[in-house]
XYZ file of C-alpha atoms in Angstrom:
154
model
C 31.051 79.864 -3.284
C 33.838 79.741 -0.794
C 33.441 81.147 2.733
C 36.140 83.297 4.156
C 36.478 83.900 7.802
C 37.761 86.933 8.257
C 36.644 88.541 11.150
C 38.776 86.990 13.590
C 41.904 86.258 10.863
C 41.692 90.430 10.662
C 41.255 91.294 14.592
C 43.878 90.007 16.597
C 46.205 91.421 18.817
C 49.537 89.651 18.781
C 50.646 88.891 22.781
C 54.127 89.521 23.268
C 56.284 87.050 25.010
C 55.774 87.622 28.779
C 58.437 88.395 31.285
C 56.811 87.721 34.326
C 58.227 84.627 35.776
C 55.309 82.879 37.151
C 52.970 81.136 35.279
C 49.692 80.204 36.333
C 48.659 77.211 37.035
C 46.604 74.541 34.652
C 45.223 72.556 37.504
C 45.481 73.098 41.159
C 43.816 71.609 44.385
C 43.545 73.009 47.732
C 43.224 71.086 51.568
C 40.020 70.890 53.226
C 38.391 74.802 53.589
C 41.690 76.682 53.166
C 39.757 79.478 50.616
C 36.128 80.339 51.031
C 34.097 80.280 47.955
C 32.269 83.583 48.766
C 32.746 87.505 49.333
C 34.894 88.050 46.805
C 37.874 85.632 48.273
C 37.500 83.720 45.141
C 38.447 86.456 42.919
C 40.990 87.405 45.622
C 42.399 83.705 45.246
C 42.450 83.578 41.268
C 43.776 87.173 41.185
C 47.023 85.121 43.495
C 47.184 82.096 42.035
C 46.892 83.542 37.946
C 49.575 86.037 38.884
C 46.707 88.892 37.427
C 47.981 92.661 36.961
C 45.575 95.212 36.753
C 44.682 94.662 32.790
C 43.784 90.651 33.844
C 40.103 90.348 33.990
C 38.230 86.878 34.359
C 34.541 87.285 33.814
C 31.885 84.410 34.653
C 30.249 82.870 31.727
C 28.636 79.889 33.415
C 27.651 78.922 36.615
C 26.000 74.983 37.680
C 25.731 72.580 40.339
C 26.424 68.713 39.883
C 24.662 66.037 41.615
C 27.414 65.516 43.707
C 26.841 69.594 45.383
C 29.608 70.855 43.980
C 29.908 74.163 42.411
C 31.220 74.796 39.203
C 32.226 78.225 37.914
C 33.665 79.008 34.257
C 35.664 82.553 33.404
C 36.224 83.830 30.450
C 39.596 85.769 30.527
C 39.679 89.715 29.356
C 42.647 91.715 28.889
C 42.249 95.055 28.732
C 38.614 94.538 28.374
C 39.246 92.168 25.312
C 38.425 88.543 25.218
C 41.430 86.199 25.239
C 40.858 83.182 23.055
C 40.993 79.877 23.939
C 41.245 81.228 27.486
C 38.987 79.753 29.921
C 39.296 79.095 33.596
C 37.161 77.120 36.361
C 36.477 77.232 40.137
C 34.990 74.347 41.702
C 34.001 74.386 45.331
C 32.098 72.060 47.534
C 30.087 73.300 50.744
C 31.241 76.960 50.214
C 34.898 76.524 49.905
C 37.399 75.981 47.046
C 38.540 72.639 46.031
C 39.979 72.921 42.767
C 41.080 75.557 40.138
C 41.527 74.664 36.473
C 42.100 75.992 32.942
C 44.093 78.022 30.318
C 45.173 81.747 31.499
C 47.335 83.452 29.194
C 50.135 85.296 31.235
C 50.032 88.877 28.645
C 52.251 91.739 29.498
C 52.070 95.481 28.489
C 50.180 94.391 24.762
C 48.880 97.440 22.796
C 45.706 96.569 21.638
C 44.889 98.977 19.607
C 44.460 97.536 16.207
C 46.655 98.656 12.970
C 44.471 98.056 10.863
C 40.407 98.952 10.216
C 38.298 96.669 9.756
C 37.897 97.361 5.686
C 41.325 97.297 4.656
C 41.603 93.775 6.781
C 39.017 92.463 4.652
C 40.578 93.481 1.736
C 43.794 91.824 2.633
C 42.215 88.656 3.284
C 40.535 88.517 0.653
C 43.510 89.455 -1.719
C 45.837 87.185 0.405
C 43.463 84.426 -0.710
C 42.333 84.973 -3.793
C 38.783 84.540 -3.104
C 36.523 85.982 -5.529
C 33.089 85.468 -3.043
C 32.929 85.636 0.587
C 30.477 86.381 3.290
C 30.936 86.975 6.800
C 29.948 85.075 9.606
C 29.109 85.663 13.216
C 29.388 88.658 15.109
C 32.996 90.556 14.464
C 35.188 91.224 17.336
C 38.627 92.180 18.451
C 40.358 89.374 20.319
C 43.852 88.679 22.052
C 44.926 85.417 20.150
C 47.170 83.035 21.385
C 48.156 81.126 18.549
C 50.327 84.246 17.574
C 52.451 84.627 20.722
C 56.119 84.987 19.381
C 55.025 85.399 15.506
C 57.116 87.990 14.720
C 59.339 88.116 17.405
């Protein structure tokens, strides 16, 4: 039996090339309490820094403190309410302000998301794309914003 992953191969929406200039930044540090790490300043700082527009979302997936007191805080980026894979970024603060910013955040402009295909003629595809005679499913299906297709076809 050969397993075909499908569900992701068949849901992606292909980000164009972007034509905003800036670029966020992978990895960033900041002097001695220059951003507070509460009331909403952080998302005011990422929302700067990430260059967001109004379809940028980061949502928190993961929240810990090290034995060192500092305060770690992992996003999972959303564009237009869609998860963006492979698209992760952190806060880390120390005695309530920022000290560091890190991660991947994939600069997207104006992408339709709407999918051209449903999800049974996808399958179909792959499956006759491949060849495979069995297949079964795994995980949980889901439309995602892929970066390993930025500039495929164009």
């Amino acid at each position: 039996m050969i397993v075909l992953l499908v569900a992701h191969m068949s849901n992606q929406a292909y980000a164009q090339k972007t034509t905003r200039k800036e670029q966020a930044p992978k990895f960033k540090t900041f002097n001695q309490q220059a951003h507070r790490s509460s009331g909403g300043n952080v998302e005011t700082l990422l929302k700067s820094e990430l260059h967001m527009t109004s379809n940028d979302h980061l949502v928190p997936t993961k929240v810990w403190t090290d034995k060192m007191g500092y305060q770690h805080t992992k996003y999972q980026q959303e564009y237009k309410g869609l998860k963006v894979a492979k698209s992760t970024y952190s806060v880390h603060a120390q005695n309530g302000y920022v000290k560091v910013i890190n991660g991947d955040f994939l600069t997207i402009d104006n992408l339709n998301t709407k999918p051209s295909l449903d999800k049974g003629l996808a399958l179909q595809k792959a499956v006759a794309s491949t060849g495979v005679k069995e297949y079964k499913l795994l995980g949980k299906e889901e439309l995602v914003v892929s970066r390993d297709y930025i500039n495929k076809d164009g």
